mmCIF file of C-alpha atoms and ligand atoms in Angstrom:
data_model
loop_
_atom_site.group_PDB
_atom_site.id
_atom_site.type_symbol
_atom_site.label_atom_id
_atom_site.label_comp_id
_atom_site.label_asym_id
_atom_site.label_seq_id
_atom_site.Cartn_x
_atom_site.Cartn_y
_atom_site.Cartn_z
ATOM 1 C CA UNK A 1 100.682 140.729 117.459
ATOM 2 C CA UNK A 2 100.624 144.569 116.367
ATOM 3 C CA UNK A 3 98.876 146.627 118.159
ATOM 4 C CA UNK A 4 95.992 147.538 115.820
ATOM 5 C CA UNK A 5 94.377 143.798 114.642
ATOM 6 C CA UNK A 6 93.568 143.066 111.397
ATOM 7 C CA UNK A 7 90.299 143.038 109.454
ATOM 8 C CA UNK A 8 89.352 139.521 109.089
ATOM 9 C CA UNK A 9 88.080 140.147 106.186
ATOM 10 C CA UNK A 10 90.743 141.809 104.125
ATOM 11 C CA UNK A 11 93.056 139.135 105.859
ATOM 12 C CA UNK A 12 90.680 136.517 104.943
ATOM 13 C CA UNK A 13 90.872 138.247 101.220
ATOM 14 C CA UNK A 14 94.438 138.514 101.260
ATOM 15 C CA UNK A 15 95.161 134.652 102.427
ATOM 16 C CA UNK A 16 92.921 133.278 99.624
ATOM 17 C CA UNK A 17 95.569 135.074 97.369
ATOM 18 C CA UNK A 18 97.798 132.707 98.602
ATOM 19 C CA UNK A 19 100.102 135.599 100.858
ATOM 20 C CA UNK A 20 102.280 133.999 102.957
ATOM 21 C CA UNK A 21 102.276 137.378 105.236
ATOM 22 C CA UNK A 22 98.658 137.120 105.910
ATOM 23 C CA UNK A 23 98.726 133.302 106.376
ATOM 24 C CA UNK A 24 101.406 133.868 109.354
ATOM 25 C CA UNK A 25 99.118 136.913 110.674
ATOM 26 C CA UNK A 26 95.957 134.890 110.555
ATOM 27 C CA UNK A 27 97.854 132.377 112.132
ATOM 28 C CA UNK A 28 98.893 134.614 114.783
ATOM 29 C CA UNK A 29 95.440 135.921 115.161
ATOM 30 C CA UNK A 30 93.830 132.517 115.835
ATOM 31 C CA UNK A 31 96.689 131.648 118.420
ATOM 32 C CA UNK A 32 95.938 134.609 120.773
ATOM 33 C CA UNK A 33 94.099 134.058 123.444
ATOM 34 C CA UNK A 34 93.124 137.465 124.070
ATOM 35 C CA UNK A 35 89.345 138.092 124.034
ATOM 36 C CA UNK A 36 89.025 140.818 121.450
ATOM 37 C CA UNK A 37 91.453 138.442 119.214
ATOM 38 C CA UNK A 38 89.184 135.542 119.828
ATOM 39 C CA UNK A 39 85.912 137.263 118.200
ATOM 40 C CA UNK A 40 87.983 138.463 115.182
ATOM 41 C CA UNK A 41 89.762 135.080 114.393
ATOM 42 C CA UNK A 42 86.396 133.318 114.467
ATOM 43 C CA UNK A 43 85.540 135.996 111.529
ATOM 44 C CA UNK A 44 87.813 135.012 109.733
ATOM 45 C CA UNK A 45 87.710 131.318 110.341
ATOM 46 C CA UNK A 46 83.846 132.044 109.026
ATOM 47 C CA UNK A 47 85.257 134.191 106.423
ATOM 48 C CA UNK A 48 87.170 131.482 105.216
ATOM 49 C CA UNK A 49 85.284 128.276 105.430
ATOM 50 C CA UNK A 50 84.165 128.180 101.825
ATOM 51 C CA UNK A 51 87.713 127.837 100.998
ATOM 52 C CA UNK A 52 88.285 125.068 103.367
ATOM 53 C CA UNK A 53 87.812 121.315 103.448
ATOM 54 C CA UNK A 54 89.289 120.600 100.085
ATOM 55 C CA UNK A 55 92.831 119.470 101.059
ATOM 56 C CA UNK A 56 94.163 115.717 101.757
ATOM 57 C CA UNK A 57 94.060 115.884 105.748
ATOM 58 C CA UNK A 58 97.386 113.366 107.240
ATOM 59 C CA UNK A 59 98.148 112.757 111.003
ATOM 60 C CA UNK A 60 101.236 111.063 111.686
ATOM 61 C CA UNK A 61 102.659 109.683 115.026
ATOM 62 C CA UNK A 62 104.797 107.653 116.362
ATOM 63 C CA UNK A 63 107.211 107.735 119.906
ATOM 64 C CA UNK A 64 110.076 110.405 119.281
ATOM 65 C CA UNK A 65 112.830 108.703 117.454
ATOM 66 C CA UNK A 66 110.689 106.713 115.094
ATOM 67 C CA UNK A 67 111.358 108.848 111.882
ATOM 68 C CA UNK A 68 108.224 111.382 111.932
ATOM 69 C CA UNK A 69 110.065 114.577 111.067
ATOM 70 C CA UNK A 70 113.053 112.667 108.563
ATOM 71 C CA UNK A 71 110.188 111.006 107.245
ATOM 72 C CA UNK A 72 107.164 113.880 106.551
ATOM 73 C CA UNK A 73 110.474 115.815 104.853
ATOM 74 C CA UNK A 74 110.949 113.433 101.958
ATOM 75 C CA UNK A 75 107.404 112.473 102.305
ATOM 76 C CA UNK A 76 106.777 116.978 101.793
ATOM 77 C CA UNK A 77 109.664 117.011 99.297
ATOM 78 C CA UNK A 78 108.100 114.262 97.128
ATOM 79 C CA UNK A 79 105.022 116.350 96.936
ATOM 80 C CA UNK A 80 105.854 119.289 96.073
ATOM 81 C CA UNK A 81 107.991 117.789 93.512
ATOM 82 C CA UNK A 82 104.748 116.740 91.993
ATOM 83 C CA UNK A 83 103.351 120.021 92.111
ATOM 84 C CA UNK A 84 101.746 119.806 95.786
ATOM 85 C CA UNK A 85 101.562 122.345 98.343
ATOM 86 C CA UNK A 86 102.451 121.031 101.888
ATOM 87 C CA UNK A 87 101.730 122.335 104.766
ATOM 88 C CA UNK A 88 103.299 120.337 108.148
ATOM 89 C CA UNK A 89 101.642 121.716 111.862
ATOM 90 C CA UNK A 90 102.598 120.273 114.634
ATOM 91 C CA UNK A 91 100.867 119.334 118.206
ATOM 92 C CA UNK A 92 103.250 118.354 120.464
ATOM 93 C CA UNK A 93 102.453 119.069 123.963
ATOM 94 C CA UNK A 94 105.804 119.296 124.982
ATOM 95 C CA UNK A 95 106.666 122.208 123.143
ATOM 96 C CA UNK A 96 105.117 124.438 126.077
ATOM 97 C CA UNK A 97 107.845 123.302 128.366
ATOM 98 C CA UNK A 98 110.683 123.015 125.772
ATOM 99 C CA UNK A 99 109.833 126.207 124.098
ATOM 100 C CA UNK A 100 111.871 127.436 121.346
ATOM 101 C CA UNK A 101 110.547 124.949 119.036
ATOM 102 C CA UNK A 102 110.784 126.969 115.593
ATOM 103 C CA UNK A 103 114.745 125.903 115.498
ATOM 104 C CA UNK A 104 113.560 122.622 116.708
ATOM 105 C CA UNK A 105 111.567 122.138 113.467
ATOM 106 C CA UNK A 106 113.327 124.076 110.932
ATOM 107 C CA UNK A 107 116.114 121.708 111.323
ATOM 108 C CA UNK A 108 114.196 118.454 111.612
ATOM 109 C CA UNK A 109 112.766 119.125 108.330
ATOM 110 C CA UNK A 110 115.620 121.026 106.705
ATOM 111 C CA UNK A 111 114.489 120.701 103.115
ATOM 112 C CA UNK A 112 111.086 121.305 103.294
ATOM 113 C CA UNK A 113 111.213 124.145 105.290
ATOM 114 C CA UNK A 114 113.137 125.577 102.559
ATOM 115 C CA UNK A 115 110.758 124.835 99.847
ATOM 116 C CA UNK A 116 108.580 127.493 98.602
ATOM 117 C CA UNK A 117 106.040 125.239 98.096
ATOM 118 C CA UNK A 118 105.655 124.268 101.219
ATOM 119 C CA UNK A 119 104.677 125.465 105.000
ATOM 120 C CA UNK A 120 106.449 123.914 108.213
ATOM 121 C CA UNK A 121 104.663 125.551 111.730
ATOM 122 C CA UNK A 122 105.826 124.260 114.975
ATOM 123 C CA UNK A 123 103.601 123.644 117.366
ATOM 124 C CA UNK A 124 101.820 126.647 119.211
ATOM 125 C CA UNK A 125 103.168 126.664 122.590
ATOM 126 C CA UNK A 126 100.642 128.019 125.022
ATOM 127 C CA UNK A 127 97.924 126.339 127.021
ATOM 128 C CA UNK A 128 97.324 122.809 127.434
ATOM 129 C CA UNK A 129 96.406 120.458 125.296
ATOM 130 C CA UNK A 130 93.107 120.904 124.252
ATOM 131 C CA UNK A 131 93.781 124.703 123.392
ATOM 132 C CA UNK A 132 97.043 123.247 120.974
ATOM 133 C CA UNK A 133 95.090 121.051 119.179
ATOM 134 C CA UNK A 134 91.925 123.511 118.462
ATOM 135 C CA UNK A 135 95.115 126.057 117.629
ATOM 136 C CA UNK A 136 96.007 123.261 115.193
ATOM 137 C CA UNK A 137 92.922 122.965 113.593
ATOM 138 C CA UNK A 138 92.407 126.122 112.763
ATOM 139 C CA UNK A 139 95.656 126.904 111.647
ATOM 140 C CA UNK A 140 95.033 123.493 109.219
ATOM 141 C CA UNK A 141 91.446 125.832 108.170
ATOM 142 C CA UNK A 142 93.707 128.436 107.264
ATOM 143 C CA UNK A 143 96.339 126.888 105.453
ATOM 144 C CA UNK A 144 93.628 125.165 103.422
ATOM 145 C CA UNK A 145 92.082 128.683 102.928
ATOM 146 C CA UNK A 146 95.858 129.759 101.939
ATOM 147 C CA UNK A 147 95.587 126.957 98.750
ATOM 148 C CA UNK A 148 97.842 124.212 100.475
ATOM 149 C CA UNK A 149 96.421 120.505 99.355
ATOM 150 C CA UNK A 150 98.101 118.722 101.845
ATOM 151 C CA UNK A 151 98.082 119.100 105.839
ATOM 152 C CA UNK A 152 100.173 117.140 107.539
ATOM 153 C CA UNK A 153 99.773 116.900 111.387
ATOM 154 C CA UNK A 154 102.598 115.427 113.254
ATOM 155 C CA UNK A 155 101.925 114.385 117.235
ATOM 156 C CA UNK A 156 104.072 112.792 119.264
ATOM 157 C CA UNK A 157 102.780 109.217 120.115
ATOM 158 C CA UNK A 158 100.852 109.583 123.575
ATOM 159 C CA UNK A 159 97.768 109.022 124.269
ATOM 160 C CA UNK A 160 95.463 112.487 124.419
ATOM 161 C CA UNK A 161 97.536 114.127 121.803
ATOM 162 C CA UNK A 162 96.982 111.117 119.340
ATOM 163 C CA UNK A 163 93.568 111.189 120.406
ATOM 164 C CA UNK A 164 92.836 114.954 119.542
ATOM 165 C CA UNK A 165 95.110 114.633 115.617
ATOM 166 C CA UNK A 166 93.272 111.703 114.555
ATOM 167 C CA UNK A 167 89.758 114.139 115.438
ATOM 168 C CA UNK A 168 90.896 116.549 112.777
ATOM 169 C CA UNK A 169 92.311 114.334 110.114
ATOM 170 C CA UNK A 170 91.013 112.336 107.565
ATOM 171 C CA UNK A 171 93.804 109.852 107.476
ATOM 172 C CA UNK A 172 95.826 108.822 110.535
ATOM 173 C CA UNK A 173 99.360 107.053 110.113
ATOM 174 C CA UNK A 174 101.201 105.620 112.229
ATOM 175 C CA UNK A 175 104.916 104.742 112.717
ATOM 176 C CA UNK A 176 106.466 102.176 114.284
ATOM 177 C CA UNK A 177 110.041 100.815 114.962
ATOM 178 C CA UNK A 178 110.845 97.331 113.138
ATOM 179 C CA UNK A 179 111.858 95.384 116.583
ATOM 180 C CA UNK A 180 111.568 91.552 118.033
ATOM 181 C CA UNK A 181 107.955 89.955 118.454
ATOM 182 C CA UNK A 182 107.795 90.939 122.121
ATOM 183 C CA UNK A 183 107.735 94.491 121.683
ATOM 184 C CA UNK A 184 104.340 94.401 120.221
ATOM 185 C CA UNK A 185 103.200 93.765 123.534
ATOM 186 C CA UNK A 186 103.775 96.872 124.836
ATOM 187 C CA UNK A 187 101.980 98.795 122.076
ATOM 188 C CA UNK A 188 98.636 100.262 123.419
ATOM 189 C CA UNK A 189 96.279 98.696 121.694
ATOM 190 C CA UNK A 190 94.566 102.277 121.480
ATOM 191 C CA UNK A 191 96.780 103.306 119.177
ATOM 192 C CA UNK A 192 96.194 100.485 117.029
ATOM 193 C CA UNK A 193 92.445 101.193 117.140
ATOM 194 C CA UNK A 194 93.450 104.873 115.926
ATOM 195 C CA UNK A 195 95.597 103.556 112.735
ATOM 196 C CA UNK A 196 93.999 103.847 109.497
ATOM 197 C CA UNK A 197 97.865 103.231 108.249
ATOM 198 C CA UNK A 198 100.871 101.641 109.939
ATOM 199 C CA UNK A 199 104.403 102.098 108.333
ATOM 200 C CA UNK A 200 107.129 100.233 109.957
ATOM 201 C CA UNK A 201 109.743 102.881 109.598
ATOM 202 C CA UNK A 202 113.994 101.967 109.399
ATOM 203 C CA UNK A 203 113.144 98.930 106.676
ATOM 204 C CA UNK A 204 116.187 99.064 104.998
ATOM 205 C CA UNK A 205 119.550 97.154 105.155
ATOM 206 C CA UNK A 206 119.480 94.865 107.723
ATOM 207 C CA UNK A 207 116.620 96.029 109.295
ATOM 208 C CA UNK A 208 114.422 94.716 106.658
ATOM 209 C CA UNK A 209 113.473 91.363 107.747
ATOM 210 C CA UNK A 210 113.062 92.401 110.888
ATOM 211 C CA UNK A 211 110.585 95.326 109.755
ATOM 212 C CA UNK A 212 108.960 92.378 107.523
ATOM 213 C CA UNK A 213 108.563 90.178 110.643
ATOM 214 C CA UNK A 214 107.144 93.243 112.676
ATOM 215 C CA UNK A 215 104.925 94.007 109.682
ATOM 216 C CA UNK A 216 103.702 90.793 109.924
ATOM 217 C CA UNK A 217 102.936 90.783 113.481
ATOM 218 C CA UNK A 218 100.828 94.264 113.252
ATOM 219 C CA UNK A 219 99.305 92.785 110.616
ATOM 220 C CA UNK A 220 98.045 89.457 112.693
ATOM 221 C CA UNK A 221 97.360 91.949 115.662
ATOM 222 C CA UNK A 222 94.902 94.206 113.596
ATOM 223 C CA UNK A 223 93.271 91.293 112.360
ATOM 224 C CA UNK A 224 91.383 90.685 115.627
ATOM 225 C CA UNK A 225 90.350 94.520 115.944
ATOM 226 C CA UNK A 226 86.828 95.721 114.577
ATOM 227 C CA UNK A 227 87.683 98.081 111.925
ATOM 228 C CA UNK A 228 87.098 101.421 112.171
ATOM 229 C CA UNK A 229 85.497 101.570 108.723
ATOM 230 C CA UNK A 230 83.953 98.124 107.711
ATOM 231 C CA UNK A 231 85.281 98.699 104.264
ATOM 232 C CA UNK A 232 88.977 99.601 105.227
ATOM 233 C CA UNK A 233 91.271 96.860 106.549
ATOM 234 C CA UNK A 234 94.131 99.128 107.659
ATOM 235 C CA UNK A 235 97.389 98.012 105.753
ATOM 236 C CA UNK A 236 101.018 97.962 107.366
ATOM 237 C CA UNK A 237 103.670 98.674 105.058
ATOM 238 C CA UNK A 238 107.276 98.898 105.611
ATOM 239 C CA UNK A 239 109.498 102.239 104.574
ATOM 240 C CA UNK A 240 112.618 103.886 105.190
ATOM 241 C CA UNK A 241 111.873 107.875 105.423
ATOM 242 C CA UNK A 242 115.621 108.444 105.308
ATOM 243 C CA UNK A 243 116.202 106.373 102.112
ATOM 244 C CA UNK A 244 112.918 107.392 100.639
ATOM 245 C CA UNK A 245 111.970 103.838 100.038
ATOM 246 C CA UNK A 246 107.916 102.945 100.231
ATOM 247 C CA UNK A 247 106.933 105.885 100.548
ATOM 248 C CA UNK A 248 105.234 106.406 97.425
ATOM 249 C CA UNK A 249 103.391 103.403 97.977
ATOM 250 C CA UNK A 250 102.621 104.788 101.435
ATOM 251 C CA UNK A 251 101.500 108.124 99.302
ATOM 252 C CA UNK A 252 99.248 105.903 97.394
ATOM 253 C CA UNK A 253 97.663 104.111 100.942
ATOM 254 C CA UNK A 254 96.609 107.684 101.801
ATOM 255 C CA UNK A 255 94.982 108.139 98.545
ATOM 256 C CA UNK A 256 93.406 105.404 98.652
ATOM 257 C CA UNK A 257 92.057 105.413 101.763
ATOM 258 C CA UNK A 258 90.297 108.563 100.878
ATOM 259 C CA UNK A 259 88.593 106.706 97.643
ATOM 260 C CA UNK A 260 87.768 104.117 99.951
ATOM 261 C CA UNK A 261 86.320 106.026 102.602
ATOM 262 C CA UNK A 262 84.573 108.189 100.292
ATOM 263 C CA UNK A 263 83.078 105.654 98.538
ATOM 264 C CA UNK A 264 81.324 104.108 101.540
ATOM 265 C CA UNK A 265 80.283 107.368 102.515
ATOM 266 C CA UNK A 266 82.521 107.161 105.810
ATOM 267 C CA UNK A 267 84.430 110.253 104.377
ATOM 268 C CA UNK A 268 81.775 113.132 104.870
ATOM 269 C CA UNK A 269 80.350 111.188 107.709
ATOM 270 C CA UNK A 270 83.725 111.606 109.866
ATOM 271 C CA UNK A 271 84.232 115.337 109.237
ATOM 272 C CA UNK A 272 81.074 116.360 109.923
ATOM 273 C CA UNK A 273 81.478 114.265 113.466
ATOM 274 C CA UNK A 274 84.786 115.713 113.775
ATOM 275 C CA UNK A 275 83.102 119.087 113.030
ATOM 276 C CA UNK A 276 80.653 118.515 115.808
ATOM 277 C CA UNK A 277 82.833 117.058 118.530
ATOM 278 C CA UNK A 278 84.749 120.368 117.788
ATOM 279 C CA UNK A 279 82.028 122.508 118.711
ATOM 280 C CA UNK A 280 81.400 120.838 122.061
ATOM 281 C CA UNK A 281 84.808 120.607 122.895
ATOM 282 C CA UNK A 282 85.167 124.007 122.302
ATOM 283 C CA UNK A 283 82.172 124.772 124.205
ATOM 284 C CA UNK A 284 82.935 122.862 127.513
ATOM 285 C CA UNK A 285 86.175 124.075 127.658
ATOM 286 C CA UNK A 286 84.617 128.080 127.151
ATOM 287 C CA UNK A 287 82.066 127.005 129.922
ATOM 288 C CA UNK A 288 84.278 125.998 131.818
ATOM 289 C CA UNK A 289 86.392 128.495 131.579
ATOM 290 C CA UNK A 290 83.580 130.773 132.501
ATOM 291 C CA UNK A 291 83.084 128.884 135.714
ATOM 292 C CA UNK A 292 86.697 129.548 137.082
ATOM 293 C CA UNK A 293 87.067 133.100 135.768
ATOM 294 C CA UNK A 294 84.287 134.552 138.127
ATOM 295 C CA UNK A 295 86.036 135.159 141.272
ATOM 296 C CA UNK A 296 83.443 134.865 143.810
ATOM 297 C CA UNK A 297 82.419 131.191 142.404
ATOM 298 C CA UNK A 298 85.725 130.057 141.839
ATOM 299 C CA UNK A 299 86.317 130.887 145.567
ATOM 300 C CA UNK A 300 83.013 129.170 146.241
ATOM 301 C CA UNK A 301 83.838 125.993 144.225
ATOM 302 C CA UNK A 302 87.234 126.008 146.094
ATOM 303 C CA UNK A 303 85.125 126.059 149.319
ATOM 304 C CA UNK A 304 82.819 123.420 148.417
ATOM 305 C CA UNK A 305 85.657 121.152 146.877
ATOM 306 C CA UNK A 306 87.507 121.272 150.713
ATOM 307 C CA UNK A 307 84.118 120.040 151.934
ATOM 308 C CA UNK A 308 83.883 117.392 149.579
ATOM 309 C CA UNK A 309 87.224 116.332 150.001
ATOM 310 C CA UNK A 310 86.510 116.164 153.852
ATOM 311 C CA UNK A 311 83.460 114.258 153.387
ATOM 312 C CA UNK A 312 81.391 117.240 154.844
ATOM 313 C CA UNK A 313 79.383 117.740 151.687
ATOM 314 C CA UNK A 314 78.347 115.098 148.864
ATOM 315 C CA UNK A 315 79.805 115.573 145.048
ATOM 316 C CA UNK A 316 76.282 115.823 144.430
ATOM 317 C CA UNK A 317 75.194 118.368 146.748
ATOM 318 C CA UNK A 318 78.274 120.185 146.146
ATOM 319 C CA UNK A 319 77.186 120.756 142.396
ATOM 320 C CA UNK A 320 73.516 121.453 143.263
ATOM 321 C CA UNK A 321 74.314 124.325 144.990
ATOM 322 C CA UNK A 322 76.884 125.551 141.825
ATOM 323 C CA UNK A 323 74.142 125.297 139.538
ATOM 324 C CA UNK A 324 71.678 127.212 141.627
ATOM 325 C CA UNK A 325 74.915 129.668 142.002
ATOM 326 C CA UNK A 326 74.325 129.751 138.084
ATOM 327 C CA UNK A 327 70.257 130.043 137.879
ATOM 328 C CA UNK A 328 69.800 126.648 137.060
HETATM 329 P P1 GDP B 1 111.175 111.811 115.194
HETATM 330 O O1 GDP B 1 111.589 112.108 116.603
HETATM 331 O O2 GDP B 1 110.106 110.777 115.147
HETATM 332 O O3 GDP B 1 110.823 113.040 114.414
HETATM 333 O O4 GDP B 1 112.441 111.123 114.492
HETATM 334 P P2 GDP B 1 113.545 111.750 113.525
HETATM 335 O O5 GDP B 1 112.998 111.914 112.155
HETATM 336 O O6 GDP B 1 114.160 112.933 114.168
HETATM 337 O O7 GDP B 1 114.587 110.536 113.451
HETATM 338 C C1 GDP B 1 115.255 110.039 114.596
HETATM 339 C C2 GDP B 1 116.539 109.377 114.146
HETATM 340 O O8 GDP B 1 116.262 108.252 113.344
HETATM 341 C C3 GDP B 1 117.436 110.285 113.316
HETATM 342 O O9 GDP B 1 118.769 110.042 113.669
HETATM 343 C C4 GDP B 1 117.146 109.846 111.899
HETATM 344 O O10 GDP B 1 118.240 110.061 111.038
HETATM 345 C C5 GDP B 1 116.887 108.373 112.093
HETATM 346 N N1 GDP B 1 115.981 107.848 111.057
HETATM 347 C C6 GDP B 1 114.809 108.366 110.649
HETATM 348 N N2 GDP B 1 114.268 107.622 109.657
HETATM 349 C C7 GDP B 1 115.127 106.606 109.434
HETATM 350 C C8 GDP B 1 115.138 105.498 108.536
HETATM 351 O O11 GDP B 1 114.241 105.298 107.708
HETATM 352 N N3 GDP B 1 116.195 104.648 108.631
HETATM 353 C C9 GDP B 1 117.204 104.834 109.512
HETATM 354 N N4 GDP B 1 118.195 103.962 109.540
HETATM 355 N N5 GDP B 1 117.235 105.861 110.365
HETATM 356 C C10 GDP B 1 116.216 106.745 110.332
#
């Protein structure tokens, strides 16, 4: 970040215009964590919000190894063959440890980060979790602001990461790995319960049959789950990212799913929950963060967490006298 920050306006301005300089600035902006940064990147998320909301949200996931990255390239390079602008941000939580993730992803998706067309950000690597994914979203506000139709968020498949992509999409896929029967056993059924979309990924050669048979499974597995959205039975299909086979028929599941969803109203309904959640997630973790920042009650909590831990003091009492700390 340069030393004097930008105007959120003329950035806002400036990334409407489609300037890929200003979309990496804003970017930056939002990612910092520094206080006076925080106030002007929530201008410009403000500033920006009429532009927002108009692209084709997509989560993927899947365990590492499954095809995401070999997959969303032919997947981006098919779209922006058809005149698309694709954007591709990433949450991986891991990223903080691994650092150095820009290579990472440059080369995972070597075509498509060449493509003018289209946008490839690795994941932002500071802070935990929660502050990657609200990164995330916002950077998705921006890039929608910036005129790109398509945002694709890529997670790796664990549980809390899943959890926070499919909040800020509109359409979560997942892929899977064409294997024998017994493997669906060890699939969390969460995940399952997440999937508006499941593409068994590797179906070609001799792999297909076995991806059919897997398909097949999924499919018998959903069957018993209450869906999500009473008018969307989520379909499995079978692909193969690296042979780019299925995956305009995937293309046309996402599509669809939005018709669908919109149609029943679901659509609308979802963002504006997502919308909210976002605000109170937001909120505890700034209240929170509030809490442990003072000195003299963080050294007071400490204090009163020993005597709970010793069984001196109750939970209950313990947070009494924090909240009368507080005024409350
Ligand atoms: P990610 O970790 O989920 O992003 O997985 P990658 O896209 O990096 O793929 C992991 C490995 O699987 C790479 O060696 C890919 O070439 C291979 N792979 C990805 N998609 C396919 C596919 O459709 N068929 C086959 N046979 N291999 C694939």
């Amino acid at each position: 970040m340069s030393p004097q920050p930008p105007d959120p306006q003329e950035l806002a301005a400036r990334l409407s215009g489609g300037d890929r300089s200003a979309l990496a600035r804003a970017i930056t902006l939002v990612e910092s964590t520094r206080t006076e940064h925080r106030k002007l990147a929530a201008e410009l998320l403000q500033a920006c919000l009429p532009r927002t909301g108009k692209a084709i949200r997509l989560g993927i996931s899947g365990v590492p190894g499954v095809g995401k990255s070999t997959t969303i390239d032919q997947l981006g390079v098919d779209l922006t063959a058809d005149g698309r602008k694709v954007a591709v941000l990433a949450v991986d939580p891991s990223s903080s440890r691994s650092g150095g993730s820009i290579l990472g992803d440059k080369t995972r998706m070597s075509r498509l980060s060449m493509d003018p067309q289209a946008y490839v950000r690795p994941s932002p690597s500071a802070g935990t979790l929660g502050g990657v994914a609200a990164r995330t979203r916002e950077t998705m506000l921006l890039c929608e602001a910036a005129g790109f139709d398509v945002v694709i968020v890529e997670t790796v498949g664990t549980g809390q990461s899943e959890t926070s992509v499919a909040d800020m999409v509109d359409t979560f896929l997942v892929l899977m790995l064409p294997g024998a029967g017994d493997e669906l056993q060890g699939i969390k059924k969460g995940i399952l319960e997440l999937a508006d979309i499941i593409a068994i990924n590797k179906a070609e050669g001799e792999n297909r049959q076995r991806a059919q048979n897997a398909a097949a499974e999924y499919i018998a597995a959903l069957k018993i789950l209450m869906p999500r959205v009473k008018e969307w039975q989520p379909p499995v299909l079978t692909v193969s990212g690296l042979a780019g086979e299925g995956l305009d028929k995937l293309w046309s599941e996402v599509e669809r799913h939005r018709d669908v969803t919109q149609a029943a109203g679901a659509f609308e309904k979802t963002r504006a929950d997502q919308q909210v959640k976002w605000l109170w997630t937001m909120l505890e973790d700034r209240m929170l963060g509030r809490l442990t920042r003072d000195r003299d009650m963080k050294a007071k909590i400490r204090e009163l967490e020993a005597q709970v831990r010793s069984g001196e003091t109750a939970a209950t009492m313990a947070v009494e006298s924090i909240m009368a700390r507080l005024g409350d």
